[in-house]
Coordinates of C-alpha atoms in Angstrom, one line a residue:
M1 CA -103.0 -3.1 16.6
P2 CA -101.0 0.1 16.7
R3 CA -98.0 0.1 19.1
R4 CA -95.7 3.0 19.9
A5 CA -92.0 2.5 19.6
S6 CA -90.3 5.9 20.3
T7 CA -90.1 9.5 19.5
Q8 CA -87.3 11.9 18.5
R9 CA -87.1 15.7 18.3
A10 CA -87.2 17.3 14.8
E11 CA -87.2 20.9 13.6
N12 CA -89.9 23.6 13.9
G13 CA -91.4 22.1 17.1
R14 CA -92.1 18.8 15.4
I15 CA -91.1 15.3 16.5
I16 CA -90.2 12.1 14.6
Q17 CA -92.7 9.6 15.9
Y18 CA -92.5 5.8 15.3
T19 CA -95.7 3.7 15.1
T20 CA -96.0 0.0 14.6
L21 CA -99.0 -1.7 13.0
K22 CA -99.3 -5.4 13.6
V23 CA -101.2 -7.4 10.9
R24 CA -102.1 -11.0 10.4
L25 CA -100.4 -12.8 7.4
Y26 CA -101.8 -15.6 5.3
P27 CA -98.9 -16.9 3.3
T28 CA -99.1 -19.6 0.6
E29 CA -97.3 -22.9 1.1
A30 CA -94.3 -21.6 -0.9
Q31 CA -94.2 -18.4 1.1
A32 CA -94.6 -20.2 4.4
E33 CA -91.7 -22.5 3.4
L34 CA -89.6 -19.5 2.7
F35 CA -90.4 -18.0 6.1
E36 CA -89.4 -21.2 7.8
K37 CA -86.1 -21.2 5.9
T38 CA -85.5 -17.6 6.9
F39 CA -86.2 -18.4 10.6
G40 CA -83.7 -21.2 10.4
C41 CA -81.1 -19.2 8.6
C42 CA -81.4 -16.4 11.1
R43 CA -80.8 -18.8 14.0
Y44 CA -77.9 -20.4 12.1
I45 CA -76.1 -17.1 11.3
W46 CA -76.6 -15.8 14.9
N47 CA -75.1 -18.9 16.4
R48 CA -72.2 -19.0 13.9
M49 CA -71.3 -15.3 14.5
L50 CA -71.6 -15.7 18.3
A51 CA -69.4 -18.8 18.2
D52 CA -66.8 -17.1 16.0
Q53 CA -66.8 -14.0 18.3
Q54 CA -66.1 -16.2 21.3
R55 CA -63.3 -18.0 19.6
F56 CA -61.8 -14.8 18.3
Y57 CA -61.9 -13.3 21.7
L58 CA -60.2 -16.3 23.3
E59 CA -57.4 -16.2 20.7
T60 CA -56.8 -12.5 20.4
D61 CA -58.4 -10.9 23.5
A62 CA -60.3 -8.6 21.2
H63 CA -64.0 -8.2 20.3
F64 CA -65.0 -8.9 16.7
I65 CA -68.2 -10.1 15.0
P66 CA -67.9 -11.4 11.4
T67 CA -70.5 -10.3 8.8
P68 CA -73.0 -12.7 7.3
A69 CA -71.2 -12.5 3.9
K70 CA -68.4 -14.6 5.4
Y71 CA -70.6 -17.7 5.7
K72 CA -72.4 -17.8 2.4
K73 CA -69.7 -19.7 0.6
A74 CA -69.6 -22.5 3.1
A75 CA -73.4 -22.4 3.5
P76 CA -75.0 -21.7 0.1
F77 CA -78.5 -22.1 1.5
L78 CA -78.1 -18.6 3.1
K79 CA -78.5 -17.2 -0.4
E80 CA -82.1 -18.5 -0.7
V81 CA -83.4 -16.1 1.9
D82 CA -83.6 -12.3 2.1
N83 CA -80.1 -10.9 2.8
Q84 CA -81.7 -8.1 4.9
A85 CA -82.8 -10.6 7.5
L86 CA -79.3 -11.9 7.9
I87 CA -77.9 -8.3 8.2
Q88 CA -80.4 -7.5 10.9
E89 CA -79.2 -10.5 12.9
H90 CA -75.7 -9.1 12.7
N91 CA -77.0 -5.7 13.9
Q92 CA -79.0 -7.3 16.7
L93 CA -76.0 -9.3 17.9
T94 CA -73.9 -6.1 17.8
Q95 CA -76.5 -4.3 19.8
A96 CA -76.7 -7.1 22.3
F97 CA -72.9 -6.9 23.0
R98 CA -73.1 -3.1 23.1
V99 CA -75.6 -3.0 25.9
F100 CA -73.9 -5.9 27.7
F101 CA -70.6 -4.1 27.8
K102 CA -72.3 -0.9 28.9
H103 CA -74.5 -2.4 31.6
P104 CA -73.4 -6.0 32.4
E105 CA -75.3 -6.0 35.6
A106 CA -78.6 -5.4 33.8
F107 CA -78.1 -7.2 30.5
G108 CA -76.8 -10.7 30.3
Y109 CA -74.2 -12.1 27.9
P110 CA -75.7 -13.0 24.5
R111 CA -76.7 -16.6 24.3
F112 CA -77.1 -19.1 21.5
K113 CA -80.5 -19.6 20.0
R114 CA -82.4 -22.8 20.1
K115 CA -85.4 -23.6 17.9
K116 CA -87.5 -25.0 20.8
D117 CA -86.8 -22.0 23.1
D118 CA -86.7 -18.9 20.9
K119 CA -89.4 -17.3 19.0
D120 CA -89.4 -17.7 15.2
S121 CA -89.0 -14.2 13.7
F122 CA -86.9 -12.2 11.3
T123 CA -86.6 -8.5 10.5
A124 CA -86.0 -6.8 7.2
C125 CA -85.4 -3.1 6.4
N126 CA -87.1 -1.2 3.6
H127 CA -84.8 0.5 1.0
V128 CA -86.1 2.9 -1.6
L129 CA -84.4 2.3 -4.9
E130 CA -84.8 3.8 -8.3
S131 CA -87.2 1.1 -9.2
G132 CA -89.2 1.7 -6.0
P133 CA -89.2 0.5 -2.4
T134 CA -88.2 -3.1 -1.6
I135 CA -91.1 -3.4 0.9
Y136 CA -94.5 -1.9 0.5
I137 CA -98.2 -2.6 1.3
T138 CA -100.9 -3.3 -1.3
K139 CA -104.7 -3.4 -1.0
D140 CA -104.7 -6.8 0.7
G141 CA -101.1 -7.7 1.3
I142 CA -97.5 -6.8 1.9
R143 CA -94.8 -7.0 -0.8
M144 CA -91.6 -8.5 0.6
T145 CA -88.2 -9.3 -0.9
K146 CA -88.0 -13.0 -2.1
A147 CA -91.5 -13.8 -0.9
G148 CA -93.5 -11.4 -3.2
I149 CA -96.9 -10.2 -2.1
V150 CA -98.1 -11.9 1.0
K151 CA -101.8 -11.8 1.8
A152 CA -102.5 -9.8 5.0
K153 CA -105.4 -8.6 7.1
F154 CA -105.2 -4.9 8.2
S155 CA -107.1 -3.7 11.2
R156 CA -105.8 -0.1 10.5
R157 CA -104.2 1.5 7.5
P158 CA -101.2 3.9 7.7
Q159 CA -101.5 7.5 6.8
A160 CA -100.2 8.6 3.3
W161 CA -97.2 10.5 4.7
W162 CA -95.9 7.7 6.9
K163 CA -92.6 6.2 5.8
L164 CA -92.2 2.4 6.1
K165 CA -88.9 1.7 7.8
R166 CA -88.8 -2.1 8.4
I167 CA -91.0 -5.2 9.1
T168 CA -90.7 -8.0 11.5
V169 CA -92.3 -11.4 10.6
E170 CA -93.0 -13.8 13.4
K171 CA -94.7 -17.1 13.9
T172 CA -96.6 -18.0 17.0
R173 CA -96.6 -21.3 18.8
T174 CA -100.1 -22.0 17.3
G175 CA -98.7 -21.6 13.7
K176 CA -100.1 -18.2 12.9
Y177 CA -98.0 -15.6 11.1
F178 CA -97.9 -11.9 12.0
C179 CA -96.0 -8.9 10.6
S180 CA -95.1 -5.8 12.6
I181 CA -94.7 -2.8 10.3
L182 CA -92.7 0.1 11.7
Y183 CA -93.5 3.5 10.3
E184 CA -91.8 6.9 10.7
C185 CA -93.8 10.1 10.6
A186 CA -93.2 13.8 11.6
E187 CA -95.9 15.0 14.0
Q188 CA -96.5 18.3 15.8
A189 CA -95.0 18.1 19.3
P190 CA -97.9 17.8 21.8
K191 CA -98.5 20.8 24.1
I192 CA -97.3 20.0 27.6
I193 CA -100.2 19.8 30.1
T194 CA -99.6 20.9 33.7
P195 CA -101.5 18.5 36.0
T196 CA -103.6 19.7 38.9
P197 CA -105.0 17.7 41.9
E198 CA -108.4 17.6 40.2
T199 CA -107.2 16.3 36.9
T200 CA -104.7 13.7 38.4
I201 CA -105.4 10.2 39.4
G202 CA -103.4 7.9 41.7
L203 CA -103.4 4.2 41.0
K204 CA -102.4 1.4 43.4
Y205 CA -101.8 -2.2 42.2
S206 CA -104.4 -4.6 43.6
M207 CA -104.4 -8.3 43.0
P208 CA -108.2 -8.8 43.2
H209 CA -109.1 -5.5 41.4
F210 CA -106.1 -5.0 39.1
Y211 CA -105.8 -1.4 40.5
V212 CA -107.5 0.8 43.1
A213 CA -107.7 4.6 42.3
D214 CA -107.5 7.3 44.9
N215 CA -111.2 8.0 44.5
G216 CA -112.0 4.3 45.3
E217 CA -112.7 3.2 41.8
T218 CA -111.4 -0.2 40.7
A219 CA -110.8 -1.7 37.3
G220 CA -112.6 -5.0 37.9
A221 CA -110.4 -6.9 35.5
P222 CA -111.4 -10.6 35.0
H223 CA -108.9 -13.2 36.1
W224 CA -108.6 -14.7 32.6
L225 CA -106.2 -17.5 33.5
K226 CA -108.1 -18.4 36.7
R227 CA -111.4 -18.6 34.7
S228 CA -109.8 -21.0 32.2
Q229 CA -107.9 -23.0 34.8
E230 CA -110.3 -25.9 34.9
K231 CA -110.3 -26.3 31.1
L232 CA -106.5 -26.1 31.1
A233 CA -106.3 -28.8 33.8
N234 CA -108.6 -31.1 31.8
M235 CA -106.4 -30.7 28.7
Q236 CA -103.2 -31.4 30.7
Q237 CA -104.8 -34.5 32.1
K238 CA -105.7 -35.7 28.7
L239 CA -102.2 -35.0 27.4
S240 CA -100.6 -37.0 30.2
R241 CA -102.6 -40.1 29.0
M242 CA -101.7 -39.7 25.4
Q243 CA -98.7 -41.1 23.5
P244 CA -96.3 -38.2 22.9
G245 CA -95.9 -37.5 19.2
S246 CA -99.2 -39.2 18.1
K247 CA -101.8 -37.4 16.0
N248 CA -104.2 -37.0 18.9
Y249 CA -101.4 -35.7 21.1
Q250 CA -100.4 -33.0 18.6
E251 CA -104.1 -32.0 18.2
M252 CA -104.5 -31.6 21.9
V253 CA -101.2 -29.6 22.2
Q254 CA -102.6 -27.3 19.5
K255 CA -105.8 -26.8 21.4
Y256 CA -103.8 -26.1 24.6
R257 CA -101.7 -23.5 22.9
L258 CA -104.8 -21.8 21.3
L259 CA -106.4 -21.5 24.7
H260 CA -103.3 -19.8 26.2
E261 CA -103.1 -17.5 23.2
H262 CA -106.8 -16.6 23.7
I263 CA -106.1 -15.8 27.3
A264 CA -103.1 -13.6 26.4
N265 CA -105.3 -11.8 23.7
Q266 CA -108.0 -11.1 26.3
R267 CA -105.4 -9.7 28.7
R268 CA -103.8 -7.5 26.0
D269 CA -107.2 -6.2 24.8
F270 CA -108.2 -5.1 28.3
I271 CA -104.9 -3.5 29.0
H272 CA -105.0 -1.4 25.8
K273 CA -108.6 -0.3 26.3
E274 CA -108.2 0.6 30.0
S275 CA -104.9 2.5 29.5
R276 CA -106.5 4.4 26.6
R277 CA -109.6 5.3 28.7
I278 CA -107.4 6.6 31.6
A279 CA -105.0 8.5 29.3
N280 CA -108.0 10.3 27.7
A281 CA -109.8 11.1 30.9
W282 CA -106.9 12.4 33.1
N283 CA -104.1 14.9 32.7
A284 CA -101.6 12.9 34.8
V285 CA -101.3 9.5 36.4
C286 CA -99.4 8.7 39.6
M287 CA -98.2 5.1 40.2
Q288 CA -95.8 3.4 42.4
S289 CA -92.8 1.7 40.7
A290 CA -93.6 -1.6 42.4
A291 CA -91.3 -4.6 41.8
L292 CA -93.9 -7.1 40.7
P293 CA -91.5 -10.1 40.6
E294 CA -90.6 -9.5 44.3
L295 CA -94.3 -9.1 45.2
S296 CA -95.0 -12.4 43.3
R297 CA -92.5 -14.2 45.4
A298 CA -93.9 -12.7 48.6
L299 CA -97.6 -13.5 47.8
T300 CA -97.9 -17.3 47.2
R301 CA -101.7 -17.5 47.1
G302 CA -102.1 -15.5 43.9
N303 CA -100.5 -15.0 40.5
V304 CA -99.3 -11.4 40.5
L305 CA -97.7 -11.5 37.1
D306 CA -100.9 -12.9 35.4
A307 CA -102.6 -9.5 35.5
G308 CA -100.1 -7.8 33.2
Y309 CA -99.8 -4.7 35.4
G310 CA -96.2 -4.0 34.1
I311 CA -97.4 -3.9 30.5
F312 CA -100.3 -1.7 31.6
Q313 CA -97.8 0.8 33.0
K314 CA -95.8 0.9 29.8
C315 CA -99.0 1.4 27.7
L316 CA -100.1 4.2 29.9
R317 CA -96.7 5.9 29.6
Y318 CA -96.6 6.2 25.8
K319 CA -100.3 7.0 25.5
L320 CA -99.9 9.9 28.0
E321 CA -96.7 11.1 26.4
R322 CA -98.4 11.4 23.0
Q323 CA -100.8 13.8 24.6
G324 CA -98.3 15.8 26.5
K325 CA -99.3 14.3 29.8
P326 CA -96.9 12.9 32.5
L327 CA -96.8 9.5 34.1
I328 CA -95.3 10.1 37.6
L329 CA -93.7 7.1 39.3
V330 CA -93.3 7.2 43.1
D331 CA -90.5 5.4 44.8
R332 CA -91.6 1.9 45.7
Y333 CA -90.0 2.2 49.2
A334 CA -92.0 5.3 50.1
P335 CA -94.3 4.6 53.1
T336 CA -97.5 5.1 51.2
T337 CA -99.3 2.2 52.8
R338 CA -98.8 3.3 56.5
T339 CA -99.2 7.1 55.9
C340 CA -102.4 8.8 56.8
S341 CA -103.7 10.7 53.8
V342 CA -105.6 13.2 56.1
C343 CA -102.9 14.3 58.7
G344 CA -99.8 12.9 57.1
Q345 CA -98.8 10.8 60.2
V346 CA -96.6 7.8 59.4
G347 CA -97.7 4.9 61.5
E348 CA -96.6 1.3 62.1
E349 CA -96.5 -1.2 59.3
V350 CA -100.0 -2.3 58.3
P351 CA -100.4 -6.1 58.2
L352 CA -100.7 -7.5 54.6
A353 CA -104.0 -9.2 55.3
S354 CA -105.6 -6.0 56.8
K355 CA -108.1 -4.1 54.6
V356 CA -108.7 -1.2 57.0
W357 CA -106.6 0.6 59.6
T358 CA -107.0 3.5 62.0
C359 CA -104.7 6.5 62.3
T360 CA -103.4 6.8 65.9
Q361 CA -103.1 10.6 65.6
C362 CA -106.4 11.8 64.0
G363 CA -108.5 8.6 64.4
T364 CA -109.4 8.4 60.7
V365 CA -110.4 4.9 59.5
H366 CA -108.8 4.2 56.2
Q367 CA -109.5 1.7 53.5
K368 CA -105.9 0.5 53.0
Q369 CA -105.7 0.4 49.2
S370 CA -107.6 3.7 48.5
N371 CA -105.6 5.5 51.2
T372 CA -102.4 4.2 49.5
A373 CA -103.6 5.5 46.2
Q374 CA -104.2 8.9 47.7
N375 CA -100.7 9.0 49.1
I376 CA -99.3 8.0 45.8
K377 CA -101.1 10.9 44.1
T378 CA -100.0 13.4 46.8
Q379 CA -96.4 12.4 46.7
G380 CA -96.4 12.1 42.9
L381 CA -97.7 15.6 42.4
A382 CA -95.2 17.0 45.0
Q383 CA -92.4 15.1 43.2
Y384 CA -93.5 16.5 39.8
F385 CA -93.6 20.2 40.9
N386 CA -90.3 19.9 42.7
R387 CA -88.7 18.7 39.5
Q388 CA -90.3 21.5 37.5
A389 CA -89.0 24.0 40.1
Q390 CA -85.5 22.6 39.8
K391 CA -85.5 22.8 36.0
K392 CA -86.5 26.5 36.2
S393 CA -83.8 27.3 38.8
A394 CA -81.2 25.5 36.7

């Protein structure tokens, strides 16, 4: 599955674009054992570097992170795995402290990794040597340092001019291995498209419908978790009656994890297809920057976070940007719910349970969610053109 990472400006009106392809790996027993060792070594080196950083800071009141090379003499098992994976752990820890020092209110202090809580993964960079690249793809696999050629299943092949930058190997809770391959490529910068009211859509989050558009359309997304709730409850009931650690218990845990993985895949597939459809059909999308965690705490009768609306917004953003189209976010505190989309009158707060309301000034009867989407579209376009005017005047 292709995923967008970021873009950077290049010369001659071109941009450096980063694309990630995620493939399924089928390692041999020896390769899987090497992956497990690498996962463990990455956790070990992270925890040692973080512990030494804390001790050094207490003793000298200065920030310093040792490199992985310092630990190889005392821990020779670190030499068995790819050195690039250990170097990337050092880079990630450095980056974690960098963002923490810059925005401590938004990023927490780096914490120690535990096998039962953290995802098993490691990252390795590709280096082009005289003998060739250290990482490259083959007809049916990926060549990695130490592991050799690992069998893989590709849903999409990279273009010939793409440059492989790095890979990230991860293991899911169900025991499957995946590899995310990051590519760099120079592309022509997309032509900026100016939105119009006719080519712009406003979207309002809706718990039963996923979203409601300003024209009244809904996504009609299935509630995947709710549909599988009975099956999940039966599995949990069986687990509670089994002896933890027994063979039957482990088999049931695997089935339980596979079902949750299936639900997550269904959600992800819908989000990518729906975001692609909207990005291709419209020149601009207006949405409200709603705080879904706060809404989830306010609404106790439904699972707000189950829909994946936040991921949907991120997918829409990068798919629109790649076509030169804007995603316009309206302030979440804007009174879009109680504003009449016909006359602009701002009325009293509409009760949460109400589906319709009547404007006291013009008498128009509004469907609450579609009226909110219309206001989001109107305010989003006004906000977009105001910014463009400010840029021109500056």
